[in-house]
Coordinates of C-alpha atoms and ligand atoms in Angstrom, one line a residue:
Chain A
M639 CA -72.8 -64.6 29.9
P640 CA -76.3 -64.6 31.2
E641 CA -76.7 -60.7 31.8
A642 CA -79.6 -60.4 33.7
T643 CA -78.4 -62.3 36.9
F644 CA -75.4 -60.6 36.4
L645 CA -75.4 -57.5 38.6
D646 CA -76.4 -58.2 42.1
A647 CA -74.7 -56.2 44.8
N648 CA -71.4 -58.0 45.1
E649 CA -70.5 -58.1 41.0
L650 CA -68.8 -55.9 39.3
I651 CA -68.4 -56.1 35.4
L652 CA -65.3 -54.8 34.2
N653 CA -64.0 -54.2 30.7
M654 CA -60.4 -55.0 30.2
G655 CA -59.2 -54.2 26.5
P656 CA -59.6 -53.4 23.5
Q657 CA -56.8 -51.3 24.0
H658 CA -55.0 -53.0 27.1
P659 CA -51.4 -53.5 26.4
S660 CA -51.5 -57.1 27.9
T661 CA -54.0 -58.3 25.7
H662 CA -51.6 -58.6 22.9
G663 CA -53.3 -56.9 20.4
V664 CA -57.2 -55.9 20.3
L665 CA -58.8 -58.0 22.5
R666 CA -61.5 -57.3 24.9
V667 CA -62.3 -59.1 27.5
I668 CA -65.6 -58.5 30.0
L669 CA -64.7 -59.7 33.2
K670 CA -67.1 -60.6 36.2
L671 CA -65.8 -59.9 39.2
D672 CA -66.6 -60.3 43.1
G673 CA -63.6 -58.4 44.9
E674 CA -60.5 -59.9 43.3
K675 CA -62.0 -63.1 42.1
I676 CA -62.9 -63.8 38.9
L677 CA -66.6 -65.4 38.2
G678 CA -66.7 -65.2 34.3
T679 CA -65.3 -63.7 31.3
E680 CA -66.3 -63.3 28.2
C681 CA -64.0 -62.4 24.8
V682 CA -65.1 -59.9 22.4
I683 CA -63.1 -60.3 19.2
G684 CA -63.6 -58.9 15.7
Y685 CA -61.8 -55.7 15.9
L686 CA -58.9 -56.8 13.5
H687 CA -61.1 -58.3 11.0
R688 CA -59.7 -58.0 7.6
G689 CA -61.9 -61.0 5.8
V690 CA -58.8 -62.5 4.6
E691 CA -60.8 -65.6 3.9
K692 CA -63.0 -63.8 1.7
I693 CA -59.9 -62.0 -0.2
G694 CA -58.8 -65.4 -1.0
E695 CA -61.9 -66.0 -3.2
N696 CA -61.4 -62.9 -5.1
R697 CA -57.6 -63.9 -5.8
T698 CA -55.5 -66.4 -7.6
Y699 CA -53.7 -68.9 -5.8
A700 CA -50.7 -67.3 -6.1
M701 CA -51.8 -63.7 -5.2
F702 CA -53.3 -65.3 -2.2
A703 CA -50.2 -66.8 -0.6
P704 CA -48.6 -63.2 0.5
Y705 CA -52.1 -62.6 2.4
V706 CA -51.7 -65.6 4.6
D707 CA -48.6 -64.0 6.3
R708 CA -50.8 -61.5 7.6
M709 CA -52.6 -63.7 10.0
D710 CA -50.2 -64.9 12.2
Y711 CA -47.9 -62.1 11.6
V712 CA -45.3 -63.4 14.2
A713 CA -45.0 -67.0 12.7
A714 CA -45.7 -66.0 9.1
V715 CA -43.3 -68.3 7.8
S716 CA -45.3 -71.2 9.1
N717 CA -48.6 -69.7 7.7
G718 CA -47.0 -69.6 4.5
L719 CA -46.0 -73.5 4.5
G720 CA -49.3 -74.5 5.6
Y721 CA -51.0 -72.7 2.8
C722 CA -48.5 -73.8 0.0
L723 CA -49.0 -77.6 1.5
A724 CA -52.8 -77.2 1.1
V725 CA -52.6 -76.1 -2.6
E726 CA -49.9 -78.6 -3.5
K727 CA -52.2 -81.2 -2.1
L728 CA -54.7 -80.0 -4.3
L729 CA -52.5 -80.3 -7.3
N730 CA -50.9 -83.4 -6.2
V731 CA -47.7 -82.3 -6.2
E732 CA -44.7 -82.4 -3.5
A733 CA -42.1 -79.9 -3.4
P734 CA -38.4 -81.2 -4.1
P735 CA -36.3 -82.6 -1.4
R736 CA -34.0 -79.6 -1.5
A737 CA -37.1 -77.2 -1.0
Q738 CA -38.4 -79.2 1.9
A739 CA -35.3 -79.1 4.1
V740 CA -35.0 -75.5 3.2
R741 CA -38.9 -75.2 4.4
V742 CA -38.3 -77.3 7.7
I743 CA -35.1 -74.8 8.4
L744 CA -37.1 -71.5 7.8
T745 CA -40.2 -72.5 9.4
E746 CA -38.2 -73.6 13.0
L747 CA -36.5 -70.7 13.1
N748 CA -39.4 -69.2 12.8
R749 CA -41.3 -71.7 15.7
I750 CA -38.1 -70.0 18.0
A751 CA -38.6 -66.7 16.8
S752 CA -42.5 -66.9 17.9
H753 CA -41.6 -68.7 20.6
L754 CA -39.2 -65.9 21.7
L755 CA -41.6 -63.1 21.3
W756 CA -43.8 -65.3 23.4
L757 CA -41.5 -65.6 26.2
G758 CA -40.6 -61.7 26.0
T759 CA -44.0 -60.3 25.9
H760 CA -45.4 -62.8 28.7
A761 CA -42.6 -62.2 31.5
L762 CA -43.2 -58.5 30.5
D763 CA -47.2 -58.9 31.3
I764 CA -46.0 -60.6 34.7
G765 CA -43.2 -57.8 35.6
A766 CA -40.0 -59.3 34.5
I767 CA -39.1 -56.6 32.0
T768 CA -35.3 -57.9 31.3
P769 CA -36.2 -61.1 29.3
L770 CA -37.9 -58.8 26.7
F771 CA -34.7 -57.1 25.7
Y772 CA -32.6 -60.5 25.5
V773 CA -35.2 -62.2 23.4
M774 CA -35.5 -59.1 20.9
R775 CA -31.9 -59.7 20.6
E776 CA -31.7 -63.2 19.7
R777 CA -35.3 -62.9 17.5
E778 CA -33.0 -60.1 15.3
E779 CA -30.8 -62.5 14.3
I780 CA -33.6 -65.1 13.1
L781 CA -35.3 -61.9 11.3
N782 CA -31.7 -61.3 9.8
I783 CA -31.8 -64.5 8.4
F784 CA -35.4 -63.9 6.9
E785 CA -34.3 -61.0 5.5
A786 CA -31.2 -62.2 3.6
Y787 CA -33.3 -65.4 2.5
C788 CA -36.5 -63.8 1.1
G789 CA -35.9 -60.0 1.5
A790 CA -38.6 -59.3 4.3
R791 CA -38.5 -59.9 7.9
L792 CA -42.0 -60.3 9.3
T793 CA -44.1 -61.0 6.6
T794 CA -41.8 -63.1 4.7
H795 CA -43.8 -64.6 1.7
A796 CA -40.8 -67.2 1.7
F797 CA -42.5 -70.1 0.2
R798 CA -44.3 -70.3 -3.3
I799 CA -46.5 -73.1 -4.3
G800 CA -44.5 -76.1 -5.7
G801 CA -41.1 -75.2 -3.7
L802 CA -39.2 -72.0 -3.2
Q803 CA -38.8 -68.7 -5.2
Y804 CA -35.3 -68.2 -3.8
E805 CA -32.1 -70.4 -4.0
V806 CA -30.4 -70.6 -0.7
Y807 CA -28.1 -67.3 -0.5
E808 CA -24.6 -67.6 -0.3
G809 CA -23.2 -68.2 3.4
M810 CA -26.8 -69.4 4.6
E811 CA -25.7 -72.5 6.0
K812 CA -22.7 -70.9 8.3
Q813 CA -25.5 -68.0 9.5
V814 CA -28.0 -70.6 10.5
K815 CA -25.3 -72.6 12.2
A816 CA -23.7 -69.5 14.3
F817 CA -27.1 -69.2 15.3
C818 CA -27.8 -72.3 16.4
K819 CA -24.6 -72.3 18.6
M820 CA -25.1 -69.0 19.7
F821 CA -28.6 -69.7 21.1
L822 CA -28.3 -72.4 23.0
P823 CA -26.4 -70.7 25.8
R824 CA -29.1 -68.1 25.5
V825 CA -31.7 -70.1 26.3
D826 CA -29.8 -71.4 29.5
E827 CA -29.7 -67.5 30.2
Y828 CA -33.6 -67.2 30.2
E829 CA -34.1 -70.1 32.3
E830 CA -31.5 -68.7 34.5
L831 CA -33.5 -65.7 35.0
L832 CA -36.8 -67.2 35.0
T833 CA -37.3 -70.9 35.7
E834 CA -36.3 -71.0 39.7
N835 CA -37.1 -67.3 40.5
R836 CA -39.5 -67.2 43.4
I837 CA -41.9 -64.3 41.9
W838 CA -42.1 -66.0 38.5
K839 CA -43.1 -69.6 40.3
D840 CA -45.5 -68.0 42.1
R841 CA -47.4 -66.0 39.8
L842 CA -47.3 -69.4 37.3
V843 CA -47.4 -72.7 39.3
G844 CA -51.1 -73.5 39.5
V845 CA -52.7 -70.6 37.6
G846 CA -54.7 -71.4 34.7
V847 CA -54.9 -75.0 34.9
L848 CA -56.3 -76.9 32.0
T849 CA -56.5 -80.8 31.9
A850 CA -56.0 -83.0 29.1
E851 CA -59.6 -84.0 29.2
Q852 CA -60.4 -80.1 29.0
C853 CA -58.2 -79.6 26.1
K854 CA -59.6 -82.4 24.2
Q855 CA -62.9 -80.7 24.6
Y856 CA -62.2 -77.4 23.5
G857 CA -59.7 -78.6 20.8
V858 CA -56.8 -76.8 21.9
T859 CA -53.5 -77.8 20.6
G860 CA -50.1 -76.9 20.6
P861 CA -47.8 -76.4 23.6
M862 CA -50.8 -75.8 25.8
L863 CA -51.8 -79.4 24.9
R864 CA -48.3 -80.9 25.6
A865 CA -48.4 -79.3 28.8
A866 CA -51.5 -81.1 29.9
G867 CA -49.5 -84.3 29.3
V868 CA -50.9 -85.3 25.7
K869 CA -47.9 -86.3 23.2
W870 CA -49.6 -84.8 20.2
D871 CA -47.6 -83.2 17.7
I872 CA -48.6 -83.1 14.0
R873 CA -44.6 -83.1 13.1
K874 CA -44.6 -86.5 14.6
A875 CA -48.3 -87.4 14.1
Q876 CA -48.8 -86.8 10.5
P877 CA -45.5 -85.8 9.1
Y878 CA -45.3 -83.1 6.5
S879 CA -42.5 -81.6 4.6
G880 CA -40.0 -84.3 5.4
Y881 CA -40.5 -83.9 9.2
E882 CA -40.0 -87.6 9.4
K883 CA -36.2 -87.3 8.9
Y884 CA -35.4 -85.5 11.7
D885 CA -35.1 -86.9 14.7
F886 CA -36.5 -84.8 17.9
E887 CA -38.6 -85.3 20.9
I888 CA -41.8 -84.0 21.9
P889 CA -41.8 -82.3 25.5
T890 CA -44.4 -83.0 27.5
R891 CA -45.2 -82.1 31.2
T892 CA -48.5 -83.3 33.2
N893 CA -49.6 -80.4 35.2
G894 CA -51.0 -78.3 32.8
D895 CA -50.6 -74.8 34.3
T896 CA -49.0 -71.9 33.2
Y897 CA -45.8 -72.8 34.7
D898 CA -45.6 -76.1 32.7
R899 CA -46.5 -74.4 29.2
Y900 CA -43.6 -71.9 29.8
I901 CA -41.4 -75.1 30.4
V902 CA -42.7 -76.7 27.3
R903 CA -42.1 -73.9 25.1
I904 CA -38.7 -73.4 26.4
Q905 CA -37.9 -77.2 25.7
E906 CA -39.5 -76.6 22.3
M907 CA -37.0 -74.1 21.3
R908 CA -34.0 -76.3 22.4
Q909 CA -35.7 -79.2 20.3
S910 CA -36.3 -76.8 17.0
V911 CA -32.5 -75.7 17.3
R912 CA -31.5 -79.7 17.3
M913 CA -34.1 -80.0 13.7
I914 CA -32.2 -77.2 12.1
E915 CA -28.7 -78.4 13.0
Q916 CA -30.0 -81.5 11.6
A917 CA -31.4 -80.2 8.5
V918 CA -28.7 -77.7 7.7
D919 CA -26.2 -80.4 7.4
D920 CA -27.6 -81.9 4.8
I921 CA -29.5 -79.8 2.4
P922 CA -29.9 -82.1 -0.6
E923 CA -28.7 -80.7 -4.1
G924 CA -31.5 -80.5 -6.6
P925 CA -34.3 -78.0 -8.0
I926 CA -36.0 -75.9 -5.5
M927 CA -39.6 -75.6 -7.7
A928 CA -41.8 -78.8 -8.6
K929 CA -43.5 -78.9 -12.3
V930 CA -46.1 -76.4 -11.7
G931 CA -47.3 -74.1 -14.4
K932 CA -47.3 -70.8 -14.5
V933 CA -51.0 -70.7 -13.7
I934 CA -51.9 -72.7 -11.1
K935 CA -55.2 -74.3 -11.6
P936 CA -56.0 -77.1 -9.7
P937 CA -58.4 -79.9 -10.5
V938 CA -62.1 -79.6 -8.8
G939 CA -61.7 -81.1 -5.5
E940 CA -61.1 -80.2 -1.7
A941 CA -58.0 -80.7 0.5
Y942 CA -57.3 -79.8 4.3
V943 CA -53.9 -79.8 5.4
S944 CA -53.0 -79.3 8.9
I945 CA -49.2 -78.1 10.3
E946 CA -47.9 -77.9 13.9
A947 CA -47.6 -74.0 13.9
P948 CA -45.7 -72.6 16.9
K949 CA -49.2 -71.8 18.5
G950 CA -50.7 -75.4 17.4
E951 CA -52.6 -76.9 14.9
L952 CA -53.2 -74.5 12.3
G953 CA -55.3 -76.2 9.4
Y954 CA -55.9 -74.8 5.5
F955 CA -58.8 -76.0 3.9
I956 CA -59.2 -75.2 0.3
V957 CA -62.4 -75.9 -2.2
S958 CA -61.4 -76.0 -5.8
D959 CA -63.7 -75.3 -8.6
G960 CA -61.7 -76.1 -11.0
S961 CA -60.7 -72.3 -12.0
T962 CA -57.8 -70.3 -10.8
Q963 CA -59.3 -69.0 -7.9
P964 CA -60.0 -70.7 -4.9
Y965 CA -64.0 -71.5 -4.5
R966 CA -63.4 -71.1 -0.6
V967 CA -60.3 -71.2 1.9
R968 CA -61.1 -72.0 5.5
V969 CA -58.3 -71.2 7.8
R970 CA -58.5 -73.2 11.2
P971 CA -56.4 -70.9 13.3
P972 CA -54.8 -72.1 16.1
S973 CA -55.0 -68.8 18.9
F974 CA -58.7 -68.7 17.6
V975 CA -59.3 -72.3 19.1
N976 CA -56.9 -72.0 22.2
L977 CA -58.6 -68.5 23.0
Q978 CA -62.0 -70.3 24.0
A979 CA -60.0 -71.9 27.1
L980 CA -59.9 -68.8 28.5
D981 CA -63.0 -68.8 30.8
T982 CA -62.4 -72.1 31.9
M983 CA -58.8 -71.2 33.0
A984 CA -59.2 -68.1 34.3
R985 CA -62.6 -69.1 36.4
G986 CA -62.2 -68.8 40.2
G987 CA -58.7 -67.1 39.6
L988 CA -57.9 -63.7 40.5
V989 CA -57.8 -60.5 38.2
A990 CA -54.1 -60.4 38.4
D991 CA -53.7 -63.8 36.6
I992 CA -56.0 -63.1 33.9
V993 CA -52.9 -61.3 32.4
A994 CA -50.6 -64.3 32.7
I995 CA -53.5 -66.7 31.4
I996 CA -54.0 -64.4 28.5
G997 CA -50.1 -64.3 27.8
T998 CA -49.7 -68.2 28.4
I999 CA -52.1 -68.9 25.6
D1000 CA -50.2 -67.1 23.0
I1001 CA -52.5 -65.3 21.0
V1002 CA -52.0 -62.9 17.9
L1003 CA -55.1 -61.4 17.1
G1004 CA -54.6 -61.3 13.5
E1005 CA -55.1 -64.8 13.4
I1006 CA -58.3 -64.9 15.6
D1007 CA -60.1 -62.0 13.8
R1008 CA -58.5 -62.8 10.3
Chain B
M654 CA -32.3 -76.3 55.9
R655 CA -30.4 -75.9 52.7
K656 CA -33.5 -74.6 50.9
L657 CA -34.5 -72.3 53.8
L658 CA -30.9 -70.8 53.6
R659 CA -31.3 -70.5 50.0
T660 CA -34.8 -68.6 50.5
I661 CA -33.2 -66.4 53.1
F662 CA -30.3 -65.3 51.0
L663 CA -32.4 -64.7 48.0
V664 CA -30.1 -67.2 46.0
D665 CA -32.6 -67.2 43.2
L666 CA -33.3 -63.7 42.3
I667 CA -29.6 -63.1 42.9
Q668 CA -28.9 -65.5 40.5
G669 CA -31.2 -63.6 38.1
L670 CA -29.5 -60.2 38.8
W671 CA -25.9 -61.8 37.9
V672 CA -27.4 -62.7 34.2
T673 CA -28.6 -58.9 33.9
F674 CA -25.3 -57.5 35.5
R675 CA -23.3 -60.0 32.8
N676 CA -25.3 -58.2 30.3
Q677 CA -24.0 -54.6 31.2
H678 CA -20.7 -55.0 29.4
P679 CA -20.5 -52.3 26.8
K680 CA -19.9 -54.9 24.4
N681 CA -23.2 -56.1 24.2
I682 CA -24.8 -53.1 23.2
Y683 CA -27.4 -53.7 20.3
T684 CA -29.2 -50.3 19.8
E685 CA -28.7 -49.0 16.3
Q686 CA -28.4 -45.1 15.8
Y687 CA -30.9 -45.4 13.2
P688 CA -30.7 -41.8 11.2
A689 CA -26.4 -41.6 11.8
Q690 CA -26.1 -45.0 11.3
R691 CA -27.6 -46.6 8.5
P692 CA -29.0 -50.2 9.2
R693 CA -27.3 -53.0 6.7
I694 CA -30.0 -53.9 4.4
A695 CA -29.9 -57.5 2.7
E696 CA -29.4 -57.4 -1.2
R697 CA -32.7 -59.3 -1.5
F698 CA -34.6 -56.7 0.5
R699 CA -38.0 -55.7 -1.0
G700 CA -38.5 -52.4 -0.5
A701 CA -39.2 -49.1 -2.5
P702 CA -39.7 -50.1 -6.5
R703 CA -37.4 -48.8 -9.2
L704 CA -38.1 -49.2 -13.0
N705 CA -34.5 -49.9 -14.5
I706 CA -33.1 -48.0 -17.4
N707 CA -30.0 -49.1 -19.9
P708 CA -27.6 -46.9 -17.9
E709 CA -25.6 -46.5 -21.8
T710 CA -28.9 -45.2 -23.6
G711 CA -30.8 -44.0 -21.2
E712 CA -33.8 -45.9 -22.4
T713 CA -36.0 -47.8 -20.2
L714 CA -35.8 -51.3 -20.2
C715 CA -39.5 -51.9 -19.9
I716 CA -41.3 -53.8 -22.6
A717 CA -44.5 -52.7 -21.6
C718 CA -45.9 -56.3 -21.2
D719 CA -48.1 -55.8 -18.3
L720 CA -47.2 -58.8 -16.7
C721 CA -46.3 -56.9 -13.3
A722 CA -49.8 -55.1 -13.3
L723 CA -51.3 -58.7 -13.8
A724 CA -49.5 -60.4 -11.3
C725 CA -50.2 -57.8 -8.5
P726 CA -52.6 -59.0 -6.0
E727 CA -53.4 -55.5 -5.4
N728 CA -53.9 -54.2 -8.7
L729 CA -51.8 -51.0 -7.9
I730 CA -50.0 -50.9 -10.8
V731 CA -51.0 -49.0 -14.2
V732 CA -48.9 -49.6 -17.4
S733 CA -49.9 -47.8 -20.6
S734 CA -48.3 -47.9 -24.0
E735 CA -48.2 -47.0 -27.3
R736 CA -47.4 -49.0 -30.6
N737 CA -44.8 -47.1 -32.4
K738 CA -45.5 -47.1 -36.1
Q739 CA -42.2 -47.5 -37.6
T740 CA -41.0 -50.2 -35.6
R741 CA -44.1 -52.0 -34.8
R742 CA -43.4 -52.5 -30.9
K743 CA -45.2 -51.2 -27.9
E744 CA -43.2 -48.4 -26.1
L745 CA -44.0 -47.6 -22.5
T746 CA -45.5 -44.1 -22.3
T747 CA -46.5 -44.3 -18.5
F748 CA -46.1 -46.4 -15.4
T749 CA -47.8 -45.6 -12.1
Y750 CA -46.9 -47.4 -9.1
D751 CA -48.9 -46.7 -5.8
T752 CA -46.5 -47.4 -2.9
S753 CA -49.5 -46.6 -0.3
R754 CA -51.3 -49.8 -1.5
C755 CA -48.2 -52.1 -1.8
M756 CA -47.5 -54.9 0.3
F757 CA -44.2 -55.2 -1.0
C758 CA -44.7 -59.2 -2.0
G759 CA -42.4 -59.1 -4.6
L760 CA -44.8 -61.0 -7.2
C761 CA -44.9 -58.3 -9.5
E762 CA -40.7 -58.4 -9.5
D763 CA -40.9 -62.1 -10.2
A764 CA -43.0 -61.6 -12.9
C765 CA -41.2 -59.0 -15.1
P766 CA -39.6 -61.1 -17.9
V767 CA -36.8 -58.5 -18.4
D768 CA -36.1 -57.5 -14.9
A769 CA -37.1 -54.0 -15.7
L770 CA -39.1 -53.8 -12.2
E771 CA -37.0 -54.2 -9.4
L772 CA -37.7 -53.7 -5.5
T773 CA -34.7 -51.9 -4.1
Q774 CA -32.9 -51.9 -0.6
D775 CA -34.5 -48.7 0.0
F776 CA -37.2 -48.3 2.9
E777 CA -37.8 -44.7 3.5
L778 CA -41.3 -44.2 1.9
A779 CA -43.1 -41.2 3.9
S780 CA -44.1 -38.7 2.3
Y781 CA -46.0 -35.7 3.3
T782 CA -49.3 -36.2 1.0
R783 CA -51.4 -39.4 0.0
E784 CA -50.5 -38.3 -3.7
G785 CA -46.7 -38.5 -2.8
A786 CA -47.3 -42.2 -2.5
I787 CA -48.2 -42.9 -5.8
W788 CA -44.8 -42.8 -7.7
D789 CA -44.9 -42.0 -11.6
R790 CA -42.7 -43.4 -14.4
Q791 CA -39.9 -40.6 -13.8
M792 CA -39.6 -41.1 -9.7
L793 CA -39.6 -44.7 -10.4
E794 CA -36.6 -44.3 -13.1
E795 CA -34.8 -42.0 -11.0
G796 CA -34.8 -44.7 -8.2
P797 CA -35.4 -43.9 -4.6
K798 CA -33.1 -41.2 -2.9
P799 CA -32.2 -42.2 0.2
T800 CA -32.2 -39.2 2.9
W801 CA -28.7 -38.7 4.7
Y802 CA -28.6 -36.6 8.2
R803 CA -25.6 -35.0 9.1
Y804 CA -25.3 -33.8 12.3
Ligands
SF4_1956 S1 -45.0 -55.7 -4.4 FE1 -46.5 -56.8 -4.6 S2 -48.3 -55.6 -4.1 FE2 -46.4 -54.4 -4.4 S3 -46.7 -53.9 -6.8 FE3 -45.6 -55.8 -6.8 S4 -47.1 -57.5 -6.5 FE4 -48.2 -55.3 -5.9
SF4_1957 S1 -43.6 -56.7 -16.1 FE1 -41.7 -55.7 -16.7 S2 -41.6 -55.4 -18.8 FE2 -44.0 -56.1 -18.3 S3 -44.6 -54.0 -18.1 FE3 -43.9 -54.6 -16.0 S4 -42.0 -53.5 -15.5 FE4 -42.4 -53.4 -17.8

């Protein structure tokens, strides 16, 4: 931001964050205001930097797997899947069908959990406090499934390179099915609370518009891109982990405003339930681990794998020099890339809208700062 | 006209309020009264560590192979052993486990060939000092002692 021309009589600089509850973590946004109008924003990030990529260079492939969970901790399972797929690509192995089906179930459950948390906090920021309690109730059920499956609720470390460590626990299918059955009416309930609510609509419709063209320029992916009308979902475009077997739709909208992004995410939860129901109905029999050695030592080479994480395209680029440790790990985190669009979306809006716009990007600072 | 009436009578807001009202029923209480009521922890939960002993003889199951220490990404397990002159077997002398640095990933548990090291269902790891978070062999063998509160 040009500092020199900045402070004329009508302009005010305001710091929002890093300890602001609705920046969803430790994000500092410098706002340039003219009264209530936003003339420009600048994000200051890095408060949560832990050097995860560097840690990866000092750990063996198997040891690094738990660390990736700590980037996007709201969707730890998706992170784990992306990393495992990237190393599997380097090793040139594929997880057996049974492992793939279980992976799909867990990642889709995680997508629902992530969207639920987003919905709760986004609504809370805007002033609707009630949905937060309801989404936490449903998220709890998902976390219980994670806990029973892999022994942790948030930083799950559910998958291992080459497949799974844990066999499906007894009664998992039943628990997942019961969740799906319980969950769909609950989504209707959230919609009843919010979708037609006039305060909700007044706060969201037409706020933070990002057109498809702008999305492409910034590299914005995920629900934000789909709300602008681009039918792009990596699960359909470049299927991984057996996603081509499942029947689902890509929900899209056309306006690209905050309200459309809300609708897209709500629809995505329904589609995820659809996928989970298909996957849980036939989990193929067989081994859960492909043949990988005890010591993982991929050949010299590099691999990039991207998956559709709840927040957008999550990519892992790993360079191997033939030793047991990666030479370089690079992560393409969706929130980091999506956050760039904040300035475009907020410019010309009102101060009150910035909270809605930060919420709608669905950022997790652990992933932005890594 | 219909839209106007709906707007005047706040139909959209009342709809939402009705959802809130439906959830008022006492059977919809989800809060756990934590210290009084213990949560149900899954069997596979990765919590406080324990070093298993043979319940009959009281001897440790650990064969001091050091695999857990090698598997740990945080390098927080220290195993030391001594070679027994008579049986020519390695015997465990000390075992320390720094719970303050542990991230409960479960890699050490998976690496153990004899199921000696196990992460248990206990989750209350708080201690008053930093040293209290470093568990020695005796603490690990006794296993975690969950606190029971009485009212
Ligand atoms: S759980 Fe993970 S971090 Fe903790 S001691 Fe075991 S391997 Fe190390
Ligand atoms: S891996 Fe198991 S047997 Fe080997 S040193 Fe560790 S606890 Fe003992």
